[in-house]
mmCIF file of C-alpha atoms in Angstrom:
data_model
loop_
_atom_site.group_PDB
_atom_site.id
_atom_site.type_symbol
_atom_site.label_atom_id
_atom_site.label_comp_id
_atom_site.label_asym_id
_atom_site.label_seq_id
_atom_site.Cartn_x
_atom_site.Cartn_y
_atom_site.Cartn_z
ATOM 1 C CA MET M 76 0.104 0.029 -0.075
ATOM 2 C CA SER M 77 1.395 3.703 -0.853
ATOM 3 C CA ALA M 78 -0.010 6.405 0.839
ATOM 4 C CA ILE M 79 0.520 10.523 1.203
ATOM 5 C CA PHE M 80 0.553 11.058 5.087
ATOM 6 C CA HIS M 81 -1.269 14.068 6.189
ATOM 7 C CA LEU M 82 -0.456 16.680 9.284
ATOM 8 C CA ALA M 83 -1.971 19.834 10.146
ATOM 9 C CA PHE M 84 -0.675 21.986 12.814
ATOM 10 C CA ASN M 85 -0.558 25.199 14.445
ATOM 11 C CA VAL M 86 2.447 27.886 13.437
ATOM 12 C CA THR M 87 2.277 31.742 14.776
ATOM 13 C CA ASN M 88 3.710 33.397 11.255
ATOM 14 C CA LEU M 89 3.428 31.795 7.696
ATOM 15 C CA ALA M 90 6.193 34.107 6.341
ATOM 16 C CA GLN M 91 8.926 32.610 8.779
ATOM 17 C CA ALA M 92 7.324 29.158 8.626
ATOM 18 C CA ARG M 93 7.757 29.695 4.564
ATOM 19 C CA ALA M 94 11.433 30.419 6.049
ATOM 20 C CA PHE M 95 11.990 27.449 7.840
ATOM 21 C CA TYR M 96 10.285 24.938 5.824
ATOM 22 C CA VAL M 97 11.194 25.832 2.066
ATOM 23 C CA ASP M 98 14.219 28.158 3.060
ATOM 24 C CA VAL M 99 16.350 25.655 5.664
ATOM 25 C CA LEU M 100 14.441 22.679 4.741
ATOM 26 C CA GLY M 101 14.284 22.380 1.078
ATOM 27 C CA CYS M 102 10.734 21.564 0.762
ATOM 28 C CA GLN M 103 8.364 22.791 -1.830
ATOM 29 C CA GLU M 104 5.467 25.299 -0.911
ATOM 30 C CA GLY M 105 2.026 24.352 -2.302
ATOM 31 C CA ARG M 106 -1.681 25.880 -1.875
ATOM 32 C CA SER M 107 -1.655 28.771 0.725
ATOM 33 C CA THR M 108 -4.386 31.429 2.219
ATOM 34 C CA GLU M 109 -3.525 34.397 4.624
ATOM 35 C CA THR M 110 -4.288 31.234 7.301
ATOM 36 C CA TRP M 111 -2.512 28.312 6.093
ATOM 37 C CA LEU M 112 0.397 27.223 4.069
ATOM 38 C CA ASP M 113 0.459 23.535 2.541
ATOM 39 C CA ILE M 114 4.628 21.828 2.134
ATOM 40 C CA ASP M 115 5.514 18.878 0.520
ATOM 41 C CA PHE M 116 7.563 17.818 3.357
ATOM 42 C CA PHE M 117 9.736 14.903 1.558
ATOM 43 C CA GLY M 118 6.332 13.129 -0.120
ATOM 44 C CA HIS M 119 3.957 13.763 2.426
ATOM 45 C CA GLN M 120 1.683 16.713 3.216
ATOM 46 C CA LEU M 121 1.689 19.391 6.145
ATOM 47 C CA SER M 122 -0.651 22.363 6.610
ATOM 48 C CA LEU M 123 0.222 25.007 8.056
ATOM 49 C CA HIS M 124 -2.521 27.046 10.257
ATOM 50 C CA LEU M 125 -2.522 30.269 11.852
ATOM 51 C CA GLY M 126 -2.480 29.436 15.775
ATOM 52 C CA ASP M 127 -1.053 28.642 19.193
ATOM 53 C CA PRO M 128 1.469 25.488 18.256
ATOM 54 C CA TRP M 129 1.415 22.066 20.468
ATOM 55 C CA PRO M 130 2.773 22.066 23.576
ATOM 56 C CA THR M 131 5.377 19.708 24.110
ATOM 57 C CA LYS M 132 7.464 17.680 26.727
ATOM 58 C CA ASN M 133 10.736 15.828 26.348
ATOM 59 C CA SER M 134 8.833 12.855 27.914
ATOM 60 C CA GLY M 135 9.429 10.163 25.227
ATOM 61 C CA LYS M 136 11.799 7.443 26.514
ATOM 62 C CA VAL M 137 14.068 6.231 23.926
ATOM 63 C CA GLY M 138 17.381 4.367 24.705
ATOM 64 C CA GLU M 139 19.317 6.887 26.444
ATOM 65 C CA HIS M 140 17.433 10.389 25.663
ATOM 66 C CA LEU M 141 13.902 11.591 26.748
ATOM 67 C CA VAL M 142 12.746 12.989 22.884
ATOM 68 C CA PRO M 143 10.146 15.870 22.483
ATOM 69 C CA MET M 144 6.718 14.867 22.695
ATOM 70 C CA PRO M 145 4.690 14.868 20.309
ATOM 71 C CA HIS M 146 6.741 15.065 17.118
ATOM 72 C CA PHE M 147 6.717 14.484 13.544
ATOM 73 C CA GLY M 148 9.222 14.123 11.009
ATOM 74 C CA ALA M 149 10.643 11.619 8.301
ATOM 75 C CA ILE M 150 12.672 8.659 6.908
ATOM 76 C CA LEU M 151 15.111 9.185 4.814
ATOM 77 C CA GLU M 152 17.648 8.206 2.487
ATOM 78 C CA LEU M 153 21.571 8.165 4.241
ATOM 79 C CA ALA M 154 21.999 10.201 1.789
ATOM 80 C CA GLU M 155 19.684 12.888 2.026
ATOM 81 C CA PHE M 156 19.590 12.797 5.504
ATOM 82 C CA THR M 157 23.185 13.359 5.572
ATOM 83 C CA ALA M 158 22.473 16.853 3.657
ATOM 84 C CA VAL M 159 19.411 18.223 5.734
ATOM 85 C CA ALA M 160 21.606 17.766 8.525
ATOM 86 C CA ALA M 161 24.289 20.208 6.832
ATOM 87 C CA GLN M 162 21.396 22.094 6.343
ATOM 88 C CA LEU M 163 20.745 22.754 9.537
ATOM 89 C CA ASN M 164 23.872 23.529 10.217
ATOM 90 C CA ALA M 165 24.249 25.749 8.183
ATOM 91 C CA ALA M 166 21.333 27.674 8.810
ATOM 92 C CA LYS M 167 22.503 27.947 13.047
ATOM 93 C CA VAL M 168 19.477 25.504 14.148
ATOM 94 C CA ALA M 169 19.966 24.230 17.309
ATOM 95 C CA PHE M 170 19.516 20.728 17.647
ATOM 96 C CA VAL M 171 17.496 18.862 20.294
ATOM 97 C CA ILE M 172 19.603 15.679 19.929
ATOM 98 C CA ALA M 173 22.327 16.132 17.620
ATOM 99 C CA PRO M 174 22.394 13.766 14.293
ATOM 100 C CA THR M 175 23.628 10.133 15.586
ATOM 101 C CA VAL M 176 22.850 6.845 15.526
ATOM 102 C CA ARG M 177 21.185 4.840 18.306
ATOM 103 C CA PHE M 178 20.744 0.909 18.433
ATOM 104 C CA ALA M 179 23.843 -0.034 16.692
ATOM 105 C CA GLY M 180 24.637 -3.237 15.940
ATOM 106 C CA GLU M 181 20.581 -4.248 16.603
ATOM 107 C CA ALA M 182 17.656 -4.365 13.942
ATOM 108 C CA GLY M 183 16.430 -1.247 14.409
ATOM 109 C CA GLU M 184 19.446 0.302 13.708
ATOM 110 C CA GLN M 185 19.400 4.250 12.485
ATOM 111 C CA HIS M 186 20.360 7.534 12.217
ATOM 112 C CA THR M 187 18.477 10.216 14.293
ATOM 113 C CA MET M 188 18.464 14.126 14.552
ATOM 114 C CA PHE M 189 15.875 16.650 16.334
ATOM 115 C CA PHE M 190 15.272 19.862 16.286
ATOM 116 C CA LEU M 191 12.272 22.480 16.479
ATOM 117 C CA ASP M 192 10.806 24.596 14.075
ATOM 118 C CA PRO M 193 10.752 28.097 14.408
ATOM 119 C CA PHE M 194 7.262 27.542 16.271
ATOM 120 C CA GLY M 195 8.396 25.014 18.702
ATOM 121 C CA ASN M 196 7.266 21.878 17.002
ATOM 122 C CA PRO M 197 9.504 19.003 17.703
ATOM 123 C CA ILE M 198 10.449 17.094 14.155
ATOM 124 C CA GLU M 199 13.054 13.954 13.882
ATOM 125 C CA PHE M 200 14.466 12.447 10.918
ATOM 126 C CA LYS M 201 16.129 8.990 10.759
ATOM 127 C CA ALA M 202 17.564 6.961 7.764
ATOM 128 C CA PHE M 203 18.137 3.549 8.297
ATOM 129 C CA PRO M 204 20.845 1.505 6.629
ATOM 130 C CA ASP M 205 18.449 -0.906 5.306
ATOM 131 C CA ARG M 206 15.327 0.418 4.958
ATOM 132 C CA SER M 207 13.866 -2.660 5.144
ATOM 133 C CA LYS M 208 14.274 -2.902 8.387
ATOM 134 C CA VAL M 209 12.071 0.050 9.092
ATOM 135 C CA PHE M 210 9.865 -2.050 10.938
ATOM 136 C CA ALA M 211 12.059 -4.575 12.294
ATOM 137 C CA VAL M 212 11.596 -6.323 15.194
#
């Protein structure tokens, strides 16, 4: 089955959101109005609406880290993961969790990084050495 995921959430400034998602992350802009903006987020649809962002807390225990909850993101190819990390560094985006490898040598081995958009919305990108292992146990 192939599906495109859709997620709608709040931001407080559409121009700032556009600058971050398009200029920093390299996503494509879709339709927009004065109150919302669609983003092609690595093949999935984000709808950014004017409003108060959701509250978050570093409460998700994963390995040795407490990760921000809730969060969203994408699983990228390793080369794209590395390129996005470089783009974030160049834009001086602070990492909640800098690019790292977790679960090394295990079925779920993955590259991961966490950061916040300008509104505090947590984003995680992952890359697996073998994408067929994304759901491996």
